[in-house]
């Protein structure tokens, strides 16, 4: 959701900036530090969403914030004016709308095509034909200059501000390797026809004039571009939940003007306007029913499966569906004031308020990069000071930068992430990005939405209780036939259950829908009444004491009860409820085995919640929670020191999913819940939540192992390079070996299996 750019800030007003040019978490920290130095400004910069949320004093010009960010070497823009829903519906394709992602993809593809033959020729002596070194130059030059341009640009920006990141090391290393290769080719002996890089295990100091490092420079560029591309793709989804929320609402509305219906765009609707909603249509905005009665299906908004009966004077919420009769509604809130818009704002706030993604590689590089550069400078000075030729000193310095350049590091995260997420997709688990994995390691509490997560989220016929002497199948067959003529969700649940148990249902004559009460008609010659017990009472039909007690007990458990009568007597009741998924109990046991404390969160009453919790093995229950308060519950647990995972499926779960340290959405739920989450469970099976956490932890462990060995390789090889003992071919082989190790270690994730079921 976008907001109109403010022309002047008011007291305690919030300004949102879209930040461009950040390449790591340290960039976000630098921008945040700069903004917070301004008088009266409090800023939070989120690297994952590429946004800055800034609180400014009265009269503050937001343009000053943009200027301050630009001084730091990055770009910033105020939000664009809000698009209408129709505009949003016709928006650009997600990938095509991001020119930065498009450019990165182009650089990656071109770099792969050009780099692979360069690496192959350098690593396999048999491929080194007479002028192979010049062919390598022709192929590698575009990769090092054009492909690595984003790294060079970022390194220059960092240099101007006296800082260094991984971009700095990549840029210096690839540039130094390229420049020395040019020297060796044009002024040394590397350019002579028939020159080869023999594979030798012996190490000896040399002047380096016969050595080229083109494969190293091109390979590093290619691998780092690969990692950046997949990272950028995962971050591109940050605003998708908000777009999905806006898409949920109605696009047009039938407004009553002087008693005549007129179709107008939803954006033209005003508070006080009366509009018509027919059966099956979405309610355009929040309002109050002026006339008509119906059942309103709010499941897409709340996740709750039981439709709500509404009549004159009852409030209704925009984006819910009219499942019954014709309604005339007076609008009470429109635009950004509606409940749907407020939920969109909650999702936006929760996403922006997340802690910055602090990449492990960037944390280490904060120390590693300047040390590597310092060692290269010291090596150059030591060799030159010892009386060796300047070419030998430069060789040692370049060797340090080349071996320090993180080739394996470029593969460490993307390969593990690709294999891990690929295996997850095969199992119905979609992990959105590397930042998700950090959360799974620390999670100790998992909050479970009840409806659609622990339960099926669909109304089902669960019991039939008859009066003495009444045949159960006959009661079910007759009532099911009458309910089959109704479109009400509860009626359809009864009809479906009756069909499954008794077969084909008889036809109905004289069907009448008594709005808000029930239905009546003639089935097999019997005058049948099905609905509330008050409807039966109008016909002087009363349940016996025993059946009335069963009805009261079922209703106290949150179930819906429908009474049935014919031929002057009440014949029994049908009980409809949302049932627990068959796999939920096993899933809870698996979550507990992972050291997690499950918490059931629901808007249902305490008794219903306790019963469901006891059935699946959950000890802690938080019941009677309004949809808008779910974020508060998650925040409260976090404030109490808990690291919270949230599992849900409704739109009302989306803000809580975004606020939680780890959000898991059931794939059977709404698009908004899925977009706001970190992990999507495609099958809607709660056992997938345990598998997702296990897989995420395993993938994170693999990434950390990869990073450790990548840095360990660099750390061990730097002293060898500084001493001038680094044979270029051996260095290339060692770098390839470290990359092979990283890839092989990542491929082990393909063997990940779900817990035996």
XYZ file of C-alpha atoms in Angstrom:
757
model
C 0.000 0.000 0.000
C 1.343 3.396 -0.956
C 0.751 6.728 0.628
C 0.761 10.138 -0.920
C 4.022 11.938 -0.500
C 3.716 14.435 2.303
C 4.094 18.085 1.465
C 4.940 19.015 4.987
C 5.366 16.827 8.031
C 3.276 17.252 11.157
C 4.254 16.503 14.723
C 5.313 12.897 15.194
C 4.496 12.119 11.566
C 6.094 9.170 9.813
C 7.777 9.464 6.429
C 8.658 6.403 4.379
C 11.555 6.402 1.932
C 12.343 3.824 -0.730
C 16.124 3.256 -0.562
C 18.203 2.160 -3.545
C 21.786 0.981 -3.903
C 22.128 -1.059 -0.688
C 24.198 -4.216 -1.144
C 24.520 -5.488 2.424
C 23.226 -4.911 5.951
C 26.115 -2.553 6.699
C 24.724 -0.194 4.039
C 21.423 -0.032 5.936
C 23.275 0.629 9.176
C 25.270 3.462 7.569
C 22.134 5.181 6.209
C 20.323 4.765 9.526
C 23.252 6.283 11.401
C 23.343 9.279 9.043
C 19.611 9.954 9.303
C 19.580 9.657 13.093
C 22.224 12.377 13.308
C 19.690 14.906 11.983
C 17.959 16.998 14.673
C 14.637 15.534 15.781
C 14.813 12.606 13.370
C 14.382 8.946 14.401
C 14.973 6.473 11.575
C 14.887 2.729 11.027
C 16.305 1.369 7.770
C 15.298 -2.125 6.695
C 17.730 -3.818 4.303
C 15.279 -6.639 3.493
C 12.432 -4.357 2.338
C 14.758 -1.551 1.143
C 12.724 1.009 3.050
C 13.425 3.644 5.693
C 10.747 4.553 8.202
C 11.508 8.012 9.591
C 9.752 9.977 12.334
C 10.170 13.742 11.863
C 9.121 16.839 13.855
C 6.474 19.373 12.802
C 7.244 21.306 9.632
C 10.164 19.088 8.614
C 10.843 18.968 4.876
C 11.066 15.303 3.748
C 13.313 16.434 0.908
C 16.089 16.941 3.460
C 15.920 13.237 4.272
C 16.321 12.334 0.602
C 19.284 14.702 0.296
C 20.974 13.192 3.367
C 20.640 9.653 1.997
C 22.054 10.761 -1.351
C 25.027 12.338 0.433
C 25.755 8.897 1.878
C 26.047 7.467 -1.642
C 22.619 5.848 -2.021
C 19.314 6.840 -3.613
C 16.041 7.648 -1.868
C 12.571 8.539 -3.139
C 9.338 9.472 -1.412
C 6.398 7.084 -2.023
C 4.475 7.603 -5.244
C 0.826 8.709 -5.061
C -1.546 5.883 -4.265
C -2.797 3.935 -7.268
C -6.430 3.020 -7.563
C -7.385 -0.610 -7.268
C -8.074 -0.767 -10.994
C -4.598 0.575 -11.676
C -3.130 -1.977 -9.298
C -4.968 -4.759 -11.077
C -3.326 -3.742 -14.323
C 0.151 -3.377 -12.844
C 3.322 -4.655 -14.373
C 4.603 -8.171 -13.986
C 6.573 -8.457 -10.727
C 9.858 -9.350 -12.379
C 9.532 -6.955 -15.312
C 8.686 -4.075 -12.952
C 12.145 -4.173 -11.375
C 14.812 -2.818 -13.744
C 17.578 -3.554 -11.206
C 16.647 -7.238 -11.137
C 16.445 -7.296 -14.930
C 19.892 -5.735 -15.244
C 21.363 -8.158 -12.695
C 19.905 -11.136 -14.553
C 21.412 -9.919 -17.839
C 24.845 -9.427 -16.245
C 24.666 -12.900 -14.703
C 23.716 -14.699 -17.928
C 26.393 -12.928 -19.987
C 29.022 -13.512 -17.266
C 28.256 -17.246 -17.103
C 28.509 -17.620 -20.899
C 31.863 -15.817 -21.029
C 33.433 -17.073 -17.765
C 32.933 -20.826 -18.082
C 35.367 -21.274 -21.036
C 37.928 -18.970 -19.327
C 37.865 -21.094 -16.168
C 37.958 -24.343 -18.165
C 41.026 -23.271 -20.170
C 42.913 -22.121 -17.069
C 42.178 -25.245 -15.039
C 42.664 -27.893 -17.746
C 46.120 -27.734 -19.419
C 44.870 -29.899 -22.291
C 42.586 -27.042 -23.383
C 45.416 -24.507 -23.502
C 45.891 -24.079 -27.265
C 48.518 -21.780 -28.805
C 46.812 -18.427 -28.171
C 44.478 -19.510 -25.366
C 45.639 -16.694 -23.077
C 44.517 -14.031 -25.565
C 41.167 -15.778 -26.017
C 40.810 -15.730 -22.233
C 41.481 -11.990 -22.237
C 38.830 -11.365 -24.899
C 36.249 -13.400 -22.946
C 37.144 -12.243 -19.437
C 37.488 -8.491 -20.075
C 33.717 -7.819 -20.500
C 32.966 -9.851 -17.358
C 35.539 -8.040 -15.211
C 34.721 -4.550 -16.510
C 30.988 -4.665 -17.303
C 29.764 -7.679 -15.332
C 31.471 -6.540 -12.112
C 30.533 -2.878 -12.609
C 28.036 -2.880 -9.662
C 30.857 -4.039 -7.352
C 33.256 -1.388 -8.684
C 30.592 1.294 -8.304
C 29.788 0.249 -4.709
C 33.492 0.045 -3.842
C 34.019 3.590 -5.126
C 31.052 4.845 -3.084
C 32.452 3.079 0.006
C 35.900 4.564 -0.626
C 34.481 8.091 -0.772
C 32.962 7.559 2.672
C 35.991 5.838 4.164
C 34.429 2.388 4.539
C 34.978 -1.094 3.105
C 32.591 -3.984 2.469
C 32.701 -7.252 0.566
C 32.172 -5.176 -2.602
C 35.472 -3.436 -1.866
C 37.400 -6.705 -1.697
C 35.711 -8.101 -4.801
C 36.410 -4.926 -6.763
C 40.055 -4.585 -5.666
C 40.786 -8.287 -6.121
C 39.235 -8.609 -9.584
C 40.711 -5.297 -10.761
C 44.194 -6.140 -9.460
C 44.051 -9.611 -11.033
C 42.925 -8.092 -14.339
C 45.549 -5.324 -14.361
C 48.370 -7.724 -13.504
C 47.173 -10.115 -16.202
C 47.331 -7.243 -18.699
C 50.885 -6.439 -17.524
C 51.940 -10.078 -17.817
C 50.403 -10.412 -21.292
C 51.737 -7.180 -22.819
C 54.988 -6.578 -20.898
C 55.838 -9.979 -19.417
C 56.193 -13.457 -20.835
C 52.541 -14.560 -20.487
C 51.646 -13.320 -23.957
C 54.103 -15.461 -25.941
C 52.553 -18.076 -28.252
C 52.256 -21.509 -26.671
C 52.416 -20.247 -23.078
C 50.840 -22.690 -20.629
C 50.032 -22.840 -16.942
C 51.406 -26.250 -15.978
C 49.885 -27.873 -12.929
C 52.750 -27.972 -10.428
C 52.706 -28.811 -6.739
C 56.080 -27.129 -6.140
C 56.026 -23.545 -4.917
C 58.719 -21.040 -5.757
C 58.974 -17.253 -5.706
C 58.862 -15.654 -9.166
C 58.495 -12.237 -10.715
C 54.960 -13.173 -11.831
C 55.500 -11.885 -15.371
C 54.375 -15.225 -16.840
C 51.229 -15.601 -14.752
C 47.691 -14.454 -15.600
C 44.724 -14.419 -13.214
C 41.859 -13.896 -15.661
C 39.966 -17.043 -14.607
C 40.019 -15.933 -10.991
C 38.689 -12.444 -11.750
C 35.976 -13.717 -14.118
C 34.989 -16.639 -11.870
C 34.654 -14.519 -8.746
C 32.491 -12.021 -10.632
C 30.217 -14.765 -11.966
C 29.721 -16.478 -8.599
C 29.059 -13.269 -6.666
C 26.569 -12.119 -9.317
C 24.793 -15.467 -8.907
C 24.394 -14.923 -5.169
C 23.251 -11.313 -5.594
C 20.646 -12.277 -8.191
C 18.908 -14.843 -6.026
C 19.050 -12.534 -3.020
C 17.462 -9.712 -5.011
C 14.692 -11.994 -6.263
C 13.716 -12.996 -2.737
C 13.646 -9.373 -1.567
C 11.448 -8.396 -4.531
C 8.459 -10.013 -2.786
C 8.462 -7.520 0.125
C 5.471 -5.515 -1.130
C 3.429 -8.368 -2.577
C 1.265 -8.788 0.540
C 0.096 -5.201 0.284
C -0.770 -5.557 -3.397
C -2.680 -8.744 -2.607
C -4.652 -6.963 0.126
C -5.725 -4.214 -2.255
C -6.735 -6.818 -4.837
C -9.107 -8.459 -2.329
C -11.535 -5.557 -2.269
C -14.403 -5.012 -4.687
C -13.630 -2.972 -7.821
C -17.136 -1.586 -8.497
C -20.192 -0.953 -6.357
C -23.939 -0.592 -7.090
C -24.900 2.668 -5.340
C -28.519 3.676 -4.764
C -29.094 7.206 -6.084
C -32.727 8.370 -5.849
C -33.814 4.739 -5.647
C -31.913 3.785 -8.809
C -28.865 1.498 -8.814
C -25.788 3.043 -10.414
C -22.479 1.240 -10.935
C -19.500 3.371 -9.865
C -15.805 2.635 -9.170
C -15.116 1.789 -5.528
C -12.811 4.820 -5.230
C -15.816 7.142 -5.842
C -17.843 5.701 -2.951
C -18.473 8.183 -0.109
C -19.363 7.766 3.566
C -23.159 7.734 3.879
C -23.787 6.261 0.420
C -26.187 3.305 0.329
C -25.245 0.392 -1.950
C -26.688 -2.986 -2.935
C -24.941 -6.343 -2.439
C -26.490 -9.395 -4.096
C -25.841 -13.041 -3.129
C -22.287 -14.097 -4.037
C -20.979 -10.528 -4.341
C -18.271 -8.916 -2.210
C -19.303 -6.193 0.223
C -17.624 -3.067 -1.152
C -16.677 -1.340 2.106
C -17.330 -1.249 5.852
C -20.920 -0.300 6.652
C -24.210 -0.999 8.404
C -27.080 -3.091 6.979
C -30.032 -0.842 6.117
C -32.351 -3.582 4.869
C -32.287 -7.301 4.173
C -30.968 -10.351 6.014
C -28.221 -12.735 4.955
C -25.257 -14.851 5.996
C -21.907 -13.149 5.448
C -18.871 -15.313 4.727
C -15.856 -13.563 6.293
C -13.480 -16.526 5.932
C -11.287 -14.800 3.340
C -10.747 -11.941 5.776
C -10.795 -13.633 9.180
C -10.061 -17.275 8.439
C -13.162 -18.213 10.483
C -15.321 -20.738 8.644
C -18.744 -20.112 10.230
C -20.799 -17.500 8.291
C -22.278 -14.671 10.354
C -26.004 -13.950 10.183
C -26.651 -10.231 9.667
C -29.788 -8.119 9.528
C -30.899 -4.505 9.752
C -28.544 -2.450 11.955
C -25.705 -5.004 11.964
C -22.198 -3.877 10.975
C -20.446 -5.566 8.024
C -16.866 -5.470 6.793
C -15.601 -4.698 3.300
C -14.166 -7.575 1.200
C -16.381 -10.175 2.919
C -18.864 -12.123 0.759
C -22.645 -12.022 0.914
C -23.552 -15.720 0.958
C -27.351 -15.356 1.271
C -29.976 -12.727 0.467
C -29.955 -9.200 -0.985
C -28.546 -6.515 1.306
C -28.685 -2.733 1.240
C -25.747 -1.280 3.178
C -24.864 2.271 4.220
C -21.107 2.992 3.981
C -19.540 4.059 7.281
C -15.844 3.901 6.344
C -14.158 4.136 2.957
C -10.651 4.127 1.527
C -7.810 4.070 4.038
C -10.217 3.980 7.015
C -11.627 0.510 6.275
C -10.665 -2.602 8.206
C -9.035 -4.043 5.072
C -6.877 -0.930 4.645
C -5.961 -0.962 8.334
C -4.814 -4.583 7.992
C -2.676 -3.542 5.017
C -1.116 -0.838 7.200
C -0.430 -3.392 9.956
C 1.350 -5.684 7.487
C 3.396 -2.744 6.222
C 4.358 -1.643 9.741
C 5.281 -5.174 10.811
C 7.495 -5.657 7.754
C 9.223 -2.312 8.125
C 9.749 -2.859 11.846
C 11.672 -6.102 11.395
C 15.317 -6.052 12.444
C 17.769 -5.557 9.592
C 19.026 -8.714 7.968
C 22.593 -9.057 9.192
C 24.336 -11.406 6.770
C 26.970 -13.573 8.403
C 29.365 -12.995 5.496
C 29.070 -9.227 5.853
C 29.682 -9.377 9.618
C 32.904 -11.309 9.082
C 33.922 -9.175 6.097
C 33.765 -6.097 8.310
C 37.021 -7.387 9.826
C 38.226 -9.663 7.039
C 38.222 -7.105 4.204
C 40.427 -4.412 5.757
C 42.813 -7.059 7.156
C 43.217 -8.652 3.695
C 43.916 -5.251 2.116
C 46.392 -4.427 4.886
C 48.224 -7.749 4.412
C 48.462 -7.107 0.657
C 49.994 -3.660 1.299
C 52.390 -5.072 3.919
C 53.439 -7.903 1.572
C 54.173 -5.428 -1.211
C 56.213 -3.223 1.110
C 58.113 -6.142 2.631
C 59.121 -7.634 -0.733
C 60.126 -4.304 -2.213
C 61.931 -3.284 0.962
C 63.871 -6.567 0.934
C 65.373 -5.650 -2.427
C 63.246 -7.823 -4.708
C 62.022 -6.482 -8.066
C 58.864 -4.384 -7.889
C 57.170 -6.958 -10.138
C 57.769 -9.651 -7.513
C 56.420 -7.364 -4.774
C 53.341 -6.612 -6.863
C 52.886 -10.326 -7.570
C 52.774 -11.100 -3.865
C 50.301 -8.278 -3.188
C 48.049 -9.326 -6.067
C 48.240 -12.962 -4.957
C 47.029 -11.952 -1.482
C 44.061 -10.030 -2.913
C 43.231 -12.835 -5.358
C 43.358 -15.614 -2.793
C 41.435 -13.430 -0.327
C 38.765 -12.789 -2.951
C 35.868 -14.972 -1.848
C 35.166 -17.360 -4.717
C 33.837 -20.132 -2.474
C 32.080 -17.503 -0.379
C 30.096 -16.500 -3.435
C 28.755 -20.048 -3.616
C 28.313 -20.687 0.113
C 24.870 -19.173 0.552
C 23.208 -19.467 -2.898
C 24.059 -23.145 -3.476
C 22.853 -24.252 -0.046
C 19.787 -22.062 -0.419
C 19.005 -23.345 -3.911
C 19.380 -27.006 -2.952
C 17.557 -26.544 0.364
C 14.661 -24.578 -1.103
C 14.491 -26.920 -4.100
C 14.193 -29.911 -1.789
C 11.619 -27.989 0.231
C 9.552 -27.316 -2.893
C 9.494 -31.057 -3.616
C 8.065 -31.531 -0.115
C 5.546 -28.680 -0.392
C 7.635 -26.190 1.633
C 8.434 -22.815 0.059
C 11.214 -20.843 1.811
C 11.365 -17.235 0.612
C 14.966 -16.274 1.291
C 18.149 -16.704 3.315
C 17.028 -14.270 6.019
C 14.281 -16.747 6.938
C 16.799 -19.391 7.985
C 18.339 -17.278 10.763
C 14.978 -17.125 12.543
C 14.390 -20.884 12.647
C 17.476 -21.516 14.772
C 16.268 -19.306 17.628
C 12.512 -19.963 17.567
C 11.234 -21.417 20.843
C 7.487 -20.716 20.616
C 5.078 -21.514 17.787
C 1.711 -19.741 17.719
C -0.954 -21.678 15.809
C -4.102 -20.103 14.406
C -6.977 -22.526 14.988
C -9.238 -22.275 11.955
C -7.698 -23.628 8.756
C -4.426 -24.446 10.509
C -5.153 -26.897 13.322
C -8.698 -27.463 12.036
C -9.919 -27.970 8.461
C -11.499 -24.515 8.242
C -14.581 -26.025 6.569
C -17.990 -26.788 8.035
C -18.654 -30.524 8.269
C -21.599 -32.582 9.495
C -20.236 -34.222 12.658
C -23.288 -35.766 14.367
C -26.956 -36.612 13.973
C -29.120 -36.980 17.111
C -32.704 -38.249 16.673
C -35.788 -38.203 18.847
C -36.871 -41.634 20.139
C -38.331 -43.821 17.376
C -36.936 -41.711 14.497
C -34.755 -43.463 11.932
C -31.365 -41.711 11.678
C -30.906 -42.292 7.924
C -34.408 -41.035 7.177
C -33.832 -37.860 9.194
C -30.526 -37.246 7.434
C -31.924 -38.025 3.957
C -34.962 -35.755 4.262
C -33.121 -32.851 5.941
C -30.203 -33.187 3.508
C -32.568 -33.007 0.523
C -34.182 -29.793 1.796
C -30.835 -28.172 2.699
C -29.435 -29.099 -0.726
C -31.797 -26.532 -2.239
C -30.176 -23.776 -0.144
C -26.894 -21.994 -0.943
C -26.068 -21.353 2.728
C -22.644 -22.851 3.672
C -24.085 -24.691 6.695
C -26.889 -26.100 4.539
C -24.353 -27.260 1.966
C -22.311 -28.995 4.693
C -25.432 -30.914 5.781
C -26.357 -31.805 2.195
C -22.844 -33.058 1.500
C -22.807 -35.198 4.654
C -26.242 -36.603 3.834
C -25.206 -37.501 0.279
C -22.075 -39.283 1.511
C -24.062 -41.381 4.008
C -27.386 -42.017 2.243
C -26.662 -41.621 -1.462
C -28.795 -39.684 -3.962
C -31.172 -37.268 -2.224
C -34.894 -36.975 -3.121
C -36.339 -33.925 -4.869
C -37.930 -30.986 -3.038
C -41.240 -29.224 -3.661
C -42.329 -25.820 -2.407
C -38.893 -24.818 -1.116
C -38.884 -21.574 0.892
C -35.886 -19.816 2.410
C -36.891 -18.122 5.668
C -34.074 -15.583 5.962
C -32.208 -15.778 9.254
C -34.323 -18.678 10.485
C -34.039 -21.692 8.195
C -35.829 -23.417 5.311
C -39.068 -25.291 4.696
C -40.497 -27.471 1.927
C -42.036 -30.783 1.021
C -39.862 -33.906 0.654
C -41.387 -37.337 -0.074
C -44.811 -35.949 0.833
C -43.691 -34.652 4.248
C -43.892 -30.955 5.184
C -40.359 -30.397 6.493
C -38.907 -27.567 8.591
C -35.110 -27.264 9.103
C -33.389 -24.435 10.980
C -33.270 -22.696 14.340
C -35.305 -24.203 17.188
C -37.204 -20.884 17.257
C -38.446 -21.691 13.725
C -39.699 -25.061 14.905
C -41.352 -23.372 17.882
C -43.391 -21.217 15.473
C -44.834 -24.497 14.194
C -45.343 -25.728 17.785
C -42.562 -28.283 17.335
C -40.392 -28.737 20.435
C -37.305 -30.858 21.101
C -37.443 -33.410 23.920
C -35.462 -32.716 27.078
C -32.712 -35.196 26.187
C -32.192 -33.824 22.678
C -32.372 -30.230 23.967
C -29.558 -31.027 26.411
C -27.456 -32.492 23.577
C -28.117 -29.338 21.573
C -27.036 -27.080 24.457
C -23.871 -29.136 24.992
C -22.918 -28.969 21.316
C -23.480 -25.196 21.216
C -21.345 -24.715 24.341
C -18.513 -26.403 22.405
C -18.835 -23.855 19.604
C -20.682 -26.140 17.208
C -23.667 -25.131 15.077
C -26.931 -27.026 15.663
C -29.823 -27.268 13.173
C -33.203 -28.646 14.321
C -35.441 -30.809 12.074
C -39.199 -31.379 12.267
C -42.055 -32.772 10.178
C -45.609 -34.022 10.498
C -46.303 -32.034 13.679
C -43.259 -33.160 15.696
C -39.574 -32.324 16.191
C -37.533 -35.240 14.824
C -33.934 -34.469 15.869
C -30.913 -32.244 15.400
C -27.947 -32.032 13.034
C -24.602 -30.845 14.415
C -22.170 -29.028 12.149
C -18.644 -27.974 13.133
C -15.138 -27.193 11.978
C -13.184 -30.426 12.604
C -9.571 -30.996 13.644
C -7.290 -32.087 10.805
C -6.330 -35.775 11.104
C -2.600 -34.903 11.114
C -2.677 -32.025 13.630
C -2.015 -34.142 16.737
C 1.042 -35.754 15.144
C 2.249 -32.335 13.965
C 2.072 -30.895 17.494
C 4.133 -33.826 18.801
C 6.778 -33.151 16.115
C 6.917 -29.444 16.996
C 7.400 -30.298 20.659
C 10.197 -32.709 19.709
C 11.982 -29.749 18.074
C 11.960 -27.952 21.423
C 9.089 -25.617 20.541
C 6.208 -24.618 22.811
C 2.914 -24.637 20.833
C 0.309 -21.952 21.612
C -3.244 -22.087 20.204
C -4.559 -18.651 19.157
C -8.212 -18.188 18.217
C -11.158 -15.835 18.287
C -13.420 -18.643 19.534
C -14.569 -18.862 23.131
C -12.330 -20.373 25.796
C -14.271 -23.647 26.088
C -14.083 -24.396 22.352
C -10.404 -23.512 22.234
C -9.571 -25.689 25.243
C -11.373 -28.654 23.719
C -9.476 -28.357 20.418
C -6.176 -27.853 22.266
C -6.719 -30.922 24.438
C -7.557 -33.004 21.370
C -4.214 -32.226 19.678
C -1.973 -31.934 22.748
C -1.543 -28.151 23.173
C -1.253 -26.884 26.750
C -1.236 -23.108 26.252
C -4.346 -21.423 24.808
C -5.069 -17.760 24.011
C -8.763 -17.483 23.116
C -11.373 -14.811 22.309
C -8.804 -12.682 20.446
C -10.126 -10.133 17.947
C -8.486 -10.394 14.497
C -6.782 -7.005 14.849
C -5.280 -8.044 18.216
C -3.316 -11.034 16.925
C -0.281 -8.813 16.307
C -0.510 -7.643 19.933
C -0.410 -11.256 21.140
C 2.708 -12.005 19.081
C 4.376 -8.762 20.196
C 3.543 -9.575 23.832
C 5.226 -12.966 23.575
C 8.270 -11.340 21.958
C 8.423 -8.713 24.703
C 8.430 -11.593 27.176
C 11.663 -12.900 25.662
C 10.130 -15.481 23.334
C 11.273 -15.984 19.744
C 7.983 -16.586 17.981
C 6.964 -18.555 14.908
C 3.391 -17.965 13.700
C 1.362 -20.405 11.597
C -1.844 -19.088 10.002
C -3.926 -18.901 6.840
C -6.362 -15.958 6.985
C -5.981 -12.325 5.966
C -6.313 -11.386 9.619
C -3.238 -13.552 10.278
C -1.107 -11.572 7.784
C 0.009 -8.791 10.177
C 0.895 -11.360 12.867
C 2.758 -13.485 10.311
C 4.781 -10.420 9.332
C 5.415 -9.421 12.966
C 6.518 -12.885 14.085
C 10.200 -13.793 13.983
C 9.185 -16.584 11.586
C 5.906 -16.604 9.656
C 4.520 -19.836 8.179
C 1.386 -19.698 6.011
C -0.764 -22.646 5.059
C -0.912 -22.867 1.265
C -4.641 -23.583 1.498
C -5.146 -20.106 2.997
C -5.433 -16.627 1.526
C -2.867 -15.083 -0.828
C -2.266 -12.243 1.611
C -1.312 -14.593 4.447
C 1.011 -16.471 2.085
C 2.686 -13.270 0.842
C 3.184 -11.921 4.387
C 4.832 -15.124 5.573
C 8.443 -16.308 5.407
C 7.580 -19.929 4.616
C 4.561 -21.306 2.755
C 3.290 -24.832 3.458
C 1.705 -25.788 0.145
C -0.160 -28.892 1.276
C -1.942 -27.280 4.214
C -0.671 -30.130 6.401
C 0.520 -28.846 9.785
C 3.213 -31.558 9.870
C 4.889 -29.561 7.105
C 5.549 -26.813 9.677
C 7.844 -29.160 11.622
C 9.504 -30.302 8.390
C 9.967 -26.660 7.336
C 11.730 -25.748 10.567
C 13.934 -28.856 10.398
C 14.839 -28.174 6.751
C 15.500 -24.490 7.438
C 17.791 -25.314 10.358
C 19.597 -27.912 8.265
C 20.039 -25.444 5.407
C 21.284 -22.737 7.766
C 23.782 -25.194 9.249
C 25.016 -26.043 5.762
C 25.436 -22.350 4.896
C 27.434 -21.750 8.071
C 29.658 -24.762 7.349
C 30.212 -23.453 3.817
C 31.060 -19.983 5.087
C 33.455 -21.361 7.694
C 35.428 -23.396 5.162
C 35.356 -20.594 2.595
C 36.911 -18.200 5.089
C 39.213 -20.883 6.515
C 40.556 -21.506 2.998
C 41.219 -17.799 2.510
C 42.787 -17.411 5.944
C 45.141 -20.377 5.440
C 46.117 -19.365 1.899
C 46.809 -15.659 2.541
C 50.137 -16.274 4.379
C 51.310 -18.522 1.521
C 50.448 -15.783 -0.963
C 52.166 -13.117 1.135
C 55.363 -15.189 1.143
C 55.327 -15.299 -2.659
C 54.830 -19.069 -2.757
C 51.506 -19.019 -4.582
C 51.719 -20.743 -7.946
C 48.823 -19.346 -10.042
C 47.685 -22.743 -11.271
C 47.828 -24.200 -7.793
C 45.886 -21.198 -6.502
C 43.264 -21.751 -9.190
C 43.052 -25.446 -8.360
C 42.733 -24.704 -4.642
C 40.018 -22.159 -5.309
C 38.166 -24.638 -7.528
C 38.544 -27.305 -4.847
C 37.060 -25.006 -2.208
C 34.154 -24.288 -4.542
C 33.640 -27.992 -5.240
C 33.597 -28.652 -1.496
C 30.989 -25.950 -0.940
C 28.778 -27.262 -3.754
C 29.166 -30.874 -2.626
C 28.306 -29.976 0.945
C 25.203 -28.138 -0.258
C 24.091 -31.053 -2.440
C 23.801 -33.224 0.674
C 20.571 -31.337 1.397
C 18.948 -33.266 -1.459
C 18.825 -36.238 0.889
C 16.684 -34.415 3.462
C 13.583 -36.447 4.308
C 10.403 -35.828 6.225
C 9.933 -37.570 9.564
C 8.460 -41.030 8.928
C 4.697 -40.927 8.904
